[in-house]
PDB file of C-alpha atoms in Angstrom:
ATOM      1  CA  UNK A  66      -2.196   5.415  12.901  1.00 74.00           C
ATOM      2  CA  UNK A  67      -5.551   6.696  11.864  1.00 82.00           C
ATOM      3  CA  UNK A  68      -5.457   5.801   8.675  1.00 82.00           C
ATOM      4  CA  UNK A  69      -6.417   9.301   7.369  1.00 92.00           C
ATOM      5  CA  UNK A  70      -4.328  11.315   5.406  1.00 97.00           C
ATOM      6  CA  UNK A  71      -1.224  12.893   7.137  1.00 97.00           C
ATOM      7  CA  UNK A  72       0.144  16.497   5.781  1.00 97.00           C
ATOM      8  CA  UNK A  73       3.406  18.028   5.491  1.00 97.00           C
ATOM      9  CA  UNK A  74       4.425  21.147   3.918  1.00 97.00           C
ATOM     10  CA  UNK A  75       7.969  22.479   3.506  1.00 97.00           C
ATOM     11  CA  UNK A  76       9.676  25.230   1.140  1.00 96.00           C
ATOM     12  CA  UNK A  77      11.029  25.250  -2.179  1.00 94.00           C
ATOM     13  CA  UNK A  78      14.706  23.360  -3.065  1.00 94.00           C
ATOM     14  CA  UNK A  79      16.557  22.005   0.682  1.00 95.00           C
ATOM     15  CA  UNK A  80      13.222  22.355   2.447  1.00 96.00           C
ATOM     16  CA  UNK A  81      11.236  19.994  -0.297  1.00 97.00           C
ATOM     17  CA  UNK A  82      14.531  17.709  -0.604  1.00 97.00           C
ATOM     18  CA  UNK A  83      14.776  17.475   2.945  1.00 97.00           C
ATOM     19  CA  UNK A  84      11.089  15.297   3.134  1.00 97.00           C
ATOM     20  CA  UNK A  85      12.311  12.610   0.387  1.00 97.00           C
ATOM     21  CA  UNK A  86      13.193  10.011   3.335  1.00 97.00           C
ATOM     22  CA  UNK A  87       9.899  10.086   5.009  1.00 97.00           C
ATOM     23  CA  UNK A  88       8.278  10.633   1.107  1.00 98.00           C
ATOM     24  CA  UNK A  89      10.129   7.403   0.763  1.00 98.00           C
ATOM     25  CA  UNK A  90       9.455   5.630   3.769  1.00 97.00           C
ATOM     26  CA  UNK A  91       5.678   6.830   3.404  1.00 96.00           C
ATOM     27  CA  UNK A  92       5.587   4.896   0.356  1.00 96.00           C
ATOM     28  CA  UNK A  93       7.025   1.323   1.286  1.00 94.00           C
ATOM     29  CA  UNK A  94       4.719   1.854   4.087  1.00 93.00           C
ATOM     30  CA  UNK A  95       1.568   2.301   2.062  1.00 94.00           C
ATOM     31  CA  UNK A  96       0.996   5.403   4.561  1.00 95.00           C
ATOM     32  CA  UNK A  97      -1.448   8.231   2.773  1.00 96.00           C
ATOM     33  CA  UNK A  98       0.711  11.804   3.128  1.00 97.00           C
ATOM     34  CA  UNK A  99       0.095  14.630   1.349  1.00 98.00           C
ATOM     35  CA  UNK A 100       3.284  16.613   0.715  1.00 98.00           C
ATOM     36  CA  UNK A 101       2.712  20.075  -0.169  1.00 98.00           C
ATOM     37  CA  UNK A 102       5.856  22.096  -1.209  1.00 98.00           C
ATOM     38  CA  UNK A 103       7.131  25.435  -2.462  1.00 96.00           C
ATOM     39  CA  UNK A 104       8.823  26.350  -5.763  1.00 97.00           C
ATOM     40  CA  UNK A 105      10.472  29.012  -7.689  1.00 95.00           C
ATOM     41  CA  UNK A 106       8.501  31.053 -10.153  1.00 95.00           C
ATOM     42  CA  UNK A 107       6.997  29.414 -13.358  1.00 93.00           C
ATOM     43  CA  UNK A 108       9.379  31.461 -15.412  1.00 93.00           C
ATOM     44  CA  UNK A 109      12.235  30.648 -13.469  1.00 92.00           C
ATOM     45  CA  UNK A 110      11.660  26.888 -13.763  1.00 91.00           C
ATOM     46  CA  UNK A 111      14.563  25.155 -15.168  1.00 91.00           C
ATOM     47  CA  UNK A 112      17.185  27.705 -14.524  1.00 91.00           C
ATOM     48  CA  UNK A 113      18.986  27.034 -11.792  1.00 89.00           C
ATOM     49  CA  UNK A 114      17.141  29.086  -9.532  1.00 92.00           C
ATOM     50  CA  UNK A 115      18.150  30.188  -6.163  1.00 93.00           C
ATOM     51  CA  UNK A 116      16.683  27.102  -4.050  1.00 91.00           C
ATOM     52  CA  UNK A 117      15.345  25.425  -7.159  1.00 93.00           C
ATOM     53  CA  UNK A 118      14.950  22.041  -7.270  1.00 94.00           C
ATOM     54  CA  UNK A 119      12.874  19.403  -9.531  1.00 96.00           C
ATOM     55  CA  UNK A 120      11.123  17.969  -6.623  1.00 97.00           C
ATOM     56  CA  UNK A 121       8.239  16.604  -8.751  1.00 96.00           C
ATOM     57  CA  UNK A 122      11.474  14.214 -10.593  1.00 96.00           C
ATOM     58  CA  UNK A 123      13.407  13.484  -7.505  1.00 97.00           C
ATOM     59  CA  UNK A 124      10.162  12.324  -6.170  1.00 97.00           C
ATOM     60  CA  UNK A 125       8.421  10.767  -9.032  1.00 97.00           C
ATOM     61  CA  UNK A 126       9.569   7.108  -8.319  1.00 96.00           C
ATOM     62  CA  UNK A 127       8.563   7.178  -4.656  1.00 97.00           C
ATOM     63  CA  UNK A 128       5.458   9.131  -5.103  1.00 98.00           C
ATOM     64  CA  UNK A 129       1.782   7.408  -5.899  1.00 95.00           C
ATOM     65  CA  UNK A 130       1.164  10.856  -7.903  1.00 95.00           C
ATOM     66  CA  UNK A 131       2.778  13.985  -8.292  1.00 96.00           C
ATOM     67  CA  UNK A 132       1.905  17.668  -9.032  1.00 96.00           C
ATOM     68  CA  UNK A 133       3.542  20.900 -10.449  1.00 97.00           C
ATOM     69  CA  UNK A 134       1.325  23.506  -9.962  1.00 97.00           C
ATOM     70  CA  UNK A 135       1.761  26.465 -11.938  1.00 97.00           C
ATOM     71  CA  UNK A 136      -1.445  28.615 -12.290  1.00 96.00           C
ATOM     72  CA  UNK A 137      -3.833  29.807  -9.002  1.00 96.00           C
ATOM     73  CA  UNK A 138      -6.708  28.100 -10.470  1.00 94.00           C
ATOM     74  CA  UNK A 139      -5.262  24.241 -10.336  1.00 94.00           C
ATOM     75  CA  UNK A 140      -4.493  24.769  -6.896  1.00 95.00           C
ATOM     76  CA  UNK A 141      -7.620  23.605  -5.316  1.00 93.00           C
ATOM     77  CA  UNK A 142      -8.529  21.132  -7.386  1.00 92.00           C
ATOM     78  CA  UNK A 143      -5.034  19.686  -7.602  1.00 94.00           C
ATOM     79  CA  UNK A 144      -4.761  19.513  -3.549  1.00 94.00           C
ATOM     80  CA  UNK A 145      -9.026  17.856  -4.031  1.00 93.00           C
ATOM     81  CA  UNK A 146      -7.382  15.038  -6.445  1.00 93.00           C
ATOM     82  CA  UNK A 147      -3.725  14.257  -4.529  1.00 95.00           C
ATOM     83  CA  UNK A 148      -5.955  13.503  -0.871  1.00 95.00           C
ATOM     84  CA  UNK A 149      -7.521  11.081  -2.801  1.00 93.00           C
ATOM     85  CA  UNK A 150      -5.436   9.754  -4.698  1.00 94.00           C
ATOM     86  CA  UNK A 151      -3.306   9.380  -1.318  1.00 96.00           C
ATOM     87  CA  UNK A 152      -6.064   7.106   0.341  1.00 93.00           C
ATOM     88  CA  UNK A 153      -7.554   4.941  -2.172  1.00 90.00           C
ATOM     89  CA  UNK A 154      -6.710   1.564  -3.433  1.00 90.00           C
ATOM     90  CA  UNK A 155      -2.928   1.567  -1.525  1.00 92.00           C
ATOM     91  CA  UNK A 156      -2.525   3.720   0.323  1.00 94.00           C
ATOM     92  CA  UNK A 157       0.970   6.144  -0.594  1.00 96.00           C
ATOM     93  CA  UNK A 158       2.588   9.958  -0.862  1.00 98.00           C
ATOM     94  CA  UNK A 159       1.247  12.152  -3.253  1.00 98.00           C
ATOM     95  CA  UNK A 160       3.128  15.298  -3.557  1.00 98.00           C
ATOM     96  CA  UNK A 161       2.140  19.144  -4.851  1.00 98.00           C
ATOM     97  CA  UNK A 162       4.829  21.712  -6.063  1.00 98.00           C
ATOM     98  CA  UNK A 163       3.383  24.909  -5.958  1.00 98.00           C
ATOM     99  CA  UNK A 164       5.280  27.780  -7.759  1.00 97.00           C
ATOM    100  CA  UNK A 165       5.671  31.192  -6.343  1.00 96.00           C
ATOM    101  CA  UNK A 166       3.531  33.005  -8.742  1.00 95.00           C
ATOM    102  CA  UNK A 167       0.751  30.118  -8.443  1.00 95.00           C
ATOM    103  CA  UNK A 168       0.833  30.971  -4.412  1.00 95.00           C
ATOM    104  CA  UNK A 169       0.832  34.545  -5.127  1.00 96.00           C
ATOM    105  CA  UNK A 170      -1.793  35.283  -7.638  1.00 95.00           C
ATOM    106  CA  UNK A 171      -5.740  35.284  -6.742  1.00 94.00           C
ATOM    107  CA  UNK A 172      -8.848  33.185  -8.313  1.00 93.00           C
ATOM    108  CA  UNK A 173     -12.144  32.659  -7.780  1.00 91.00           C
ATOM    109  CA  UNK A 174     -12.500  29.630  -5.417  1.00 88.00           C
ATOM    110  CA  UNK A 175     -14.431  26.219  -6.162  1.00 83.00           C
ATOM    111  CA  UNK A 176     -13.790  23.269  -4.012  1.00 83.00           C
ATOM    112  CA  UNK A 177     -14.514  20.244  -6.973  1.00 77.00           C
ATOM    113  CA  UNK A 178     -15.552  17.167  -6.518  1.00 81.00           C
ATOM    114  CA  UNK A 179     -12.975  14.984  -6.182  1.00 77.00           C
ATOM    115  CA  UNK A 180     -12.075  12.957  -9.409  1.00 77.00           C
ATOM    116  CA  UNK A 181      -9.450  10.297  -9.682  1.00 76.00           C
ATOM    117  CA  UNK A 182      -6.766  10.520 -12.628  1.00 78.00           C
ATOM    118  CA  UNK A 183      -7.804   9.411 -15.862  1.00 76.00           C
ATOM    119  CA  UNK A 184      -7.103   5.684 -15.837  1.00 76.00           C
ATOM    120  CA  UNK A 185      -6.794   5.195 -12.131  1.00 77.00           C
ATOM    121  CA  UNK A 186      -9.234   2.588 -10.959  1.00 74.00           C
ATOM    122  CA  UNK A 187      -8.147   1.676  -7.320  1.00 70.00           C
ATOM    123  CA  UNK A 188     -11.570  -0.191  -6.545  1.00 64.00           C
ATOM    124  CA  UNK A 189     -11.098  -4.068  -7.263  1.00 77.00           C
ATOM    125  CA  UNK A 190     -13.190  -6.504  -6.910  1.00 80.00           C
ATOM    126  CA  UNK A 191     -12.212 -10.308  -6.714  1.00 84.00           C
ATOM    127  CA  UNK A 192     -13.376 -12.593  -9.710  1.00 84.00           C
ATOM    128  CA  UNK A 193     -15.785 -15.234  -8.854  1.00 88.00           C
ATOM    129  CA  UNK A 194     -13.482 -18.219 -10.119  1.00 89.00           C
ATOM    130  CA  UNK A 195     -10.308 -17.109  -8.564  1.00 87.00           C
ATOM    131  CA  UNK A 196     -12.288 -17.229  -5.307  1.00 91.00           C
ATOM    132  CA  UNK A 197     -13.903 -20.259  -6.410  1.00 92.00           C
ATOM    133  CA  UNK A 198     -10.309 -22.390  -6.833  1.00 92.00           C
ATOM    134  CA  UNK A 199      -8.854 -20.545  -3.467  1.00 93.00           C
ATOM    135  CA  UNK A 200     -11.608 -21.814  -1.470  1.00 94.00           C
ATOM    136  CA  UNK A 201     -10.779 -25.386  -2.718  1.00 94.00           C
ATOM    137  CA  UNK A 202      -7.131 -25.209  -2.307  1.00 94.00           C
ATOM    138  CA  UNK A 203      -7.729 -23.802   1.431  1.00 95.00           C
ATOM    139  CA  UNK A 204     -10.660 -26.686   1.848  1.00 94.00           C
ATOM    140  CA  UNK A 205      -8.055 -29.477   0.481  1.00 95.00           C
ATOM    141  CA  UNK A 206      -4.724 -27.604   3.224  1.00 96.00           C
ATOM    142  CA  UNK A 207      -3.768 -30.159   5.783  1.00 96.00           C
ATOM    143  CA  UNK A 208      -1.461 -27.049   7.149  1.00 97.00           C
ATOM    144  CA  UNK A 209      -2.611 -23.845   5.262  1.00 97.00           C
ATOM    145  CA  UNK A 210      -1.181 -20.220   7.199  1.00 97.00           C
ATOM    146  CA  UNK A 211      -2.501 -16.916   7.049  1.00 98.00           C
ATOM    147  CA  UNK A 212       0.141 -14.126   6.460  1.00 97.00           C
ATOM    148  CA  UNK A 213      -1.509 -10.885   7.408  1.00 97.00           C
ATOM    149  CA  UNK A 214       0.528  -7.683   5.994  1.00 96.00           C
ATOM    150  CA  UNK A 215      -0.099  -3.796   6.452  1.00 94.00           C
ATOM    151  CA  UNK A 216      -3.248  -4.732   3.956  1.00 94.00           C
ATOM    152  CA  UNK A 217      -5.827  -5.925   6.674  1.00 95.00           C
ATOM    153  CA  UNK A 218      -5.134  -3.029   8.648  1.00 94.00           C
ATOM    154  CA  UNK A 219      -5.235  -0.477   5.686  1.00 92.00           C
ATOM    155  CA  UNK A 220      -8.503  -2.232   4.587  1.00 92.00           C
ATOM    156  CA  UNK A 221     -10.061  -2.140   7.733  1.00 92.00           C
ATOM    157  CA  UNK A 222     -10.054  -5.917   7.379  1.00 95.00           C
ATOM    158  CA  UNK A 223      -8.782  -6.885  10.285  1.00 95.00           C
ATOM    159  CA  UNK A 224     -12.792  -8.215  11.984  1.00 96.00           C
ATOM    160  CA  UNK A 225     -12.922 -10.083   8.682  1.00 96.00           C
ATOM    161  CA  UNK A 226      -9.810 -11.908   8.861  1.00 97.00           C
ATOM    162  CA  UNK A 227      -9.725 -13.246  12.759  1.00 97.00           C
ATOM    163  CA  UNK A 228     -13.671 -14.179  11.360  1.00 96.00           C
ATOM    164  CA  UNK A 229     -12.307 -16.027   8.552  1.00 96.00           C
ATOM    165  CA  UNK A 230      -9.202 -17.560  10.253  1.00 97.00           C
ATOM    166  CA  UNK A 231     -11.403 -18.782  13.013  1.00 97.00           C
ATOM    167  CA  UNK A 232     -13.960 -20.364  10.675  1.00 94.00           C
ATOM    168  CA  UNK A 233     -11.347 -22.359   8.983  1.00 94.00           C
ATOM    169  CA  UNK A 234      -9.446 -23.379  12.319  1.00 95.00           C
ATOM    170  CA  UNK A 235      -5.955 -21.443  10.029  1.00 97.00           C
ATOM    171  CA  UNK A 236      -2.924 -19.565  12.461  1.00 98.00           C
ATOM    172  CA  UNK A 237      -2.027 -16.541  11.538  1.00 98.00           C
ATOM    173  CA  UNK A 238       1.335 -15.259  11.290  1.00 97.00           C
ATOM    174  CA  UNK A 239       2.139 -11.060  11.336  1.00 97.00           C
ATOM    175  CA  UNK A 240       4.547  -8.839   9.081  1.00 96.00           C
ATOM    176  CA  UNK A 241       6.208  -5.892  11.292  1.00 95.00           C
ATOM    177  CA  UNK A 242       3.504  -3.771   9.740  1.00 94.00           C
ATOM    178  CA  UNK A 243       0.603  -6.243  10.199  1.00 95.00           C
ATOM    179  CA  UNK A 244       1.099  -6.193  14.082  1.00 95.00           C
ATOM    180  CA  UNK A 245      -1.712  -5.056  15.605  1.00 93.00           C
ATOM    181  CA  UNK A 246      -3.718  -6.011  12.967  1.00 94.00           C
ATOM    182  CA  UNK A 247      -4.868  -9.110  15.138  1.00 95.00           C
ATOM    183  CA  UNK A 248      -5.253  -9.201  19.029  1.00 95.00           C
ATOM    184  CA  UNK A 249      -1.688 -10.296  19.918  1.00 94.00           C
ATOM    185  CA  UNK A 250      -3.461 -12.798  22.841  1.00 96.00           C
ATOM    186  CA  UNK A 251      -5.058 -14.677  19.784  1.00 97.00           C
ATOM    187  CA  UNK A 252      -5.017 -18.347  19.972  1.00 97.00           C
ATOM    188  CA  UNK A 253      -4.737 -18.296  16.502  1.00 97.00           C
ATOM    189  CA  UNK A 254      -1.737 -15.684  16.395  1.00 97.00           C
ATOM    190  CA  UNK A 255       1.389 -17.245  16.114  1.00 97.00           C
ATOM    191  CA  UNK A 256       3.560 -13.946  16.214  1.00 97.00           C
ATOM    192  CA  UNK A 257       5.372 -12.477  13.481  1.00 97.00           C
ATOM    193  CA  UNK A 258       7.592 -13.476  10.895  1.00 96.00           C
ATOM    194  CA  UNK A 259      11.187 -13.260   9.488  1.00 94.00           C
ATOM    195  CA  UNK A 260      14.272 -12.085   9.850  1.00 93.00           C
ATOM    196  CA  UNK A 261      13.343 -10.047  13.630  1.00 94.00           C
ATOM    197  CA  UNK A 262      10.205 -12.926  14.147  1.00 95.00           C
ATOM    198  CA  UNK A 263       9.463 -15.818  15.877  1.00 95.00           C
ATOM    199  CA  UNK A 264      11.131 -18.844  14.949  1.00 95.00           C
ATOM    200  CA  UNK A 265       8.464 -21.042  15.606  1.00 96.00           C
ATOM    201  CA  UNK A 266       6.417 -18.915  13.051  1.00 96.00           C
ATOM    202  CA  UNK A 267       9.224 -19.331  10.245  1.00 96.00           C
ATOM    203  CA  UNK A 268       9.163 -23.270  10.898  1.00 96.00           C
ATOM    204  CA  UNK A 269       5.562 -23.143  10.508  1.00 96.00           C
ATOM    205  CA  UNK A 270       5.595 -20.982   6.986  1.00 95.00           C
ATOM    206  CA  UNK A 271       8.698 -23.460   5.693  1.00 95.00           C
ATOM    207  CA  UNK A 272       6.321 -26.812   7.090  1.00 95.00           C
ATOM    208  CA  UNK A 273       3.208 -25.053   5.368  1.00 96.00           C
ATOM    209  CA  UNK A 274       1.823 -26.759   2.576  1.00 96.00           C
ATOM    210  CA  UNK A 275      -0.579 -23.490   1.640  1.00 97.00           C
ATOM    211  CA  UNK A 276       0.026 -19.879   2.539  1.00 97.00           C
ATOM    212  CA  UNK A 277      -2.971 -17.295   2.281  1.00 97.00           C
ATOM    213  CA  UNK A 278      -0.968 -13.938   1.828  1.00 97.00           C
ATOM    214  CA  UNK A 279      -3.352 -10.862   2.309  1.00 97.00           C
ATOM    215  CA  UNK A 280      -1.874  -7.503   2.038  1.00 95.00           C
ATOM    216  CA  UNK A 281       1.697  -8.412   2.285  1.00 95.00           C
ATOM    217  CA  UNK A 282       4.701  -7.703  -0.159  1.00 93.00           C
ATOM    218  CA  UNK A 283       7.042 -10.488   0.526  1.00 94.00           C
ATOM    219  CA  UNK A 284       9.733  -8.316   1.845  1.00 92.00           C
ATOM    220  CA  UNK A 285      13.137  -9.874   1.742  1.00 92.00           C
ATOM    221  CA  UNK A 286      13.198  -9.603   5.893  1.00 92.00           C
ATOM    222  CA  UNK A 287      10.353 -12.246   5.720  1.00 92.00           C
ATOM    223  CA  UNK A 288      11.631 -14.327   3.372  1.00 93.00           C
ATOM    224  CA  UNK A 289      15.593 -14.796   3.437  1.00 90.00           C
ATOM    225  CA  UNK A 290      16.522 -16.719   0.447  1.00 91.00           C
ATOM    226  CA  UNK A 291      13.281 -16.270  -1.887  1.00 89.00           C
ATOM    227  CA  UNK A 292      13.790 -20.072  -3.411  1.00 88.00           C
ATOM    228  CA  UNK A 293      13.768 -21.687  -0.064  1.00 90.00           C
ATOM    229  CA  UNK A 294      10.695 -19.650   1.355  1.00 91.00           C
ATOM    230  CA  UNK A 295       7.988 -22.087   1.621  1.00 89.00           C
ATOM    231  CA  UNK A 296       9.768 -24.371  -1.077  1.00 86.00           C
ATOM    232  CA  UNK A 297       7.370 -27.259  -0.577  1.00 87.00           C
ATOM    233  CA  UNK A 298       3.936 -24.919  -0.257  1.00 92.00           C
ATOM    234  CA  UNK A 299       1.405 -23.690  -2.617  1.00 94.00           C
ATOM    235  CA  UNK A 300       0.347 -19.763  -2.031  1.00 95.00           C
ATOM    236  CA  UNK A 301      -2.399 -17.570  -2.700  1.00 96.00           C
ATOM    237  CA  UNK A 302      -1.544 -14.223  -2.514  1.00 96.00           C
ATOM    238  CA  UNK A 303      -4.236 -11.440  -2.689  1.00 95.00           C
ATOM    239  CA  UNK A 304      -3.552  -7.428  -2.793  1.00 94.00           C
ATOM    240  CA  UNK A 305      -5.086  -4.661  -3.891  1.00 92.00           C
ATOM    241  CA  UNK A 306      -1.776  -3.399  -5.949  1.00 90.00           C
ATOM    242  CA  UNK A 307      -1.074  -5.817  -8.947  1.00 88.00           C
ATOM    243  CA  UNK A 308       2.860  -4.450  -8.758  1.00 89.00           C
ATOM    244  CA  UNK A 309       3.002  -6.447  -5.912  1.00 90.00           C
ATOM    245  CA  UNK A 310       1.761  -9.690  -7.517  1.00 89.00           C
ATOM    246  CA  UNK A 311       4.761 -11.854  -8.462  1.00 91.00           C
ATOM    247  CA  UNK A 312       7.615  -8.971  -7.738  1.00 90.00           C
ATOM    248  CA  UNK A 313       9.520 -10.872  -5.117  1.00 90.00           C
ATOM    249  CA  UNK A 314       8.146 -14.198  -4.532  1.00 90.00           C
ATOM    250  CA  UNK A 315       5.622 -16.310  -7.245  1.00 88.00           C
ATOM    251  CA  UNK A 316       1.963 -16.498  -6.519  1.00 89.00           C
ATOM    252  CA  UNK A 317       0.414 -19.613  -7.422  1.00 89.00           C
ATOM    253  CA  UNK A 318      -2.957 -18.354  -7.401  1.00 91.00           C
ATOM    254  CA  UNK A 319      -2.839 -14.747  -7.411  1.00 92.00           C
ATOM    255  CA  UNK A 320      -6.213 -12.424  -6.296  1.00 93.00           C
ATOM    256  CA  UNK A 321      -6.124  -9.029  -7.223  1.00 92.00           C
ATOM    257  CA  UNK A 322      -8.698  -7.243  -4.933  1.00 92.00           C
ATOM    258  CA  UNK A 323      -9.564  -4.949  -1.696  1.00 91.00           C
ATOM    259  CA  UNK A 324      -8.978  -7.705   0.894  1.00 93.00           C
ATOM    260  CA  UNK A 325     -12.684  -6.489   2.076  1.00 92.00           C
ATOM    261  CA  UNK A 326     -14.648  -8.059  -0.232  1.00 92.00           C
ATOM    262  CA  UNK A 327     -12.443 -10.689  -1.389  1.00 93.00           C
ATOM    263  CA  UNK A 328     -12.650 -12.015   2.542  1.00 94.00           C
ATOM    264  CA  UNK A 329     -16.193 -11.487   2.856  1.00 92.00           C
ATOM    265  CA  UNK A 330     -16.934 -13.681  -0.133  1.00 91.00           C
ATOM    266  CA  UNK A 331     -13.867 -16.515   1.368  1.00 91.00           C
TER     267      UNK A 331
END
């Protein structure tokens, strides 16, 4: 709810297994956890252990990032490097493994600065052109919609896009995670969307001739059958996670960029 990074920790083999659902639901949520977790000693890894388990590969494909930690001195700087990697760009789970030995041996302490993974670059910025052609598509809309995901409120964009929607006279329609996002007494808020939504908001995507899609995935309780989701419609469709780009539904103009800047610039 804060948007700051949440914590659990748990022990090695049932106790790590037993946080997979919320790992999971943590990361379909883009929610920032930090999962720290126990695990035999290093020597012991890969033997069957009593109460071993390979979190880090049960984990690993619902997990932004994940650790095994197997020497006192990583510790700190691997717990430095998982916070934040767990808030930046999209938000997600990032989880530690800490072996027994790691937990029980003693180092000198530094507190690092925090350094990102070697090829993770969370901060985009929107091109100029891409901008250029979306503010001509939404200038040209006779009935353009705003879909407002889990994004605007992860970004902190939520000022930006009642600002934007009320400049260009556009409704908004809300994801289950977007709610709250905008006030829900909004002129411009139509309600939200999909399978649990309004159904005046799900004639108004399907009568749409442009949708503006800012931090939303396309979820297959908003859309129903994806080739007769805003059949007739064009749709511009920015996010800060390229995965997201084209994965369930085609972007005609797809922006890849923190919705902060890209909607100050719109």
């Amino acid at each position: 709810a804060t948007g700051q990074v949440g914590v659990a920790i748990a022990t090695s083999g049932p106790g790590a297994t037993n946080l997979v659902t919320g790992i999971a639901t943590a990361m379909m949520d883009s929610s920032p956890i930090v999962c720290i977790t126990g695990q035999v000693g290093s020597k012991l890894i890969g033997s069957d252990a009593f109460q071993e388990t390979d979190i880090t590969g049960v984990t690993l494909p619902v997990t932004k990032h994940n650790y095994l930690v197997t020497r006192a001195d990583e510790v700190a700087p691997a717990i430095r490097e998982a916070f934040l990697v767990a808030k930046s760009g999209r938000p997600g789970p990032v989880l530690i493994d800490l072996t027994k030995d790691c937990q029980q041996r003693s180092c000198e302490f530094e507190w690092p600065e925090a350094h990102a993974p070697l090829g993770y670059r969370p901060d985009l910025r929107p091109g100029q052109a891409d901008l250029d052609h979306a503010v001509e598509l939404i200038n040209a809309a006779k009935r353009p919609l705003i879909l407002a995901g889990n994004g605007i409120i992860n970004a902190g964009a939520s000022d930006l896009v009642r600002r934007f929607a009320e400049h260009a006279d556009i409704p908004i329609a809300m994801t289950l995670l977007g709610i709250g996002g905008i006030p829900a007494s909004h002129p411009l808020n139509l309600g939200m969307m999909g399978m649990h939504g309004e159904a005046w908001v799900n004639t108004a995507i399907q009568e749409a001739d442009l949708l503006i899609a800012l931090g939303m995935r396309f979820d297959d309780r908003v859309t129903g059958k994806l080739e007769e989701f805003c059949k007739h419609g064009k749709i511009i469709h920015i996010d800060i996670d390229s995965s997201e780009i084209n994965k369930n539904k085609i972007a005609h103009y797809p922006i890849i960029s923190d919705l902060r800047p890209a909607l100050a610039e719109l």
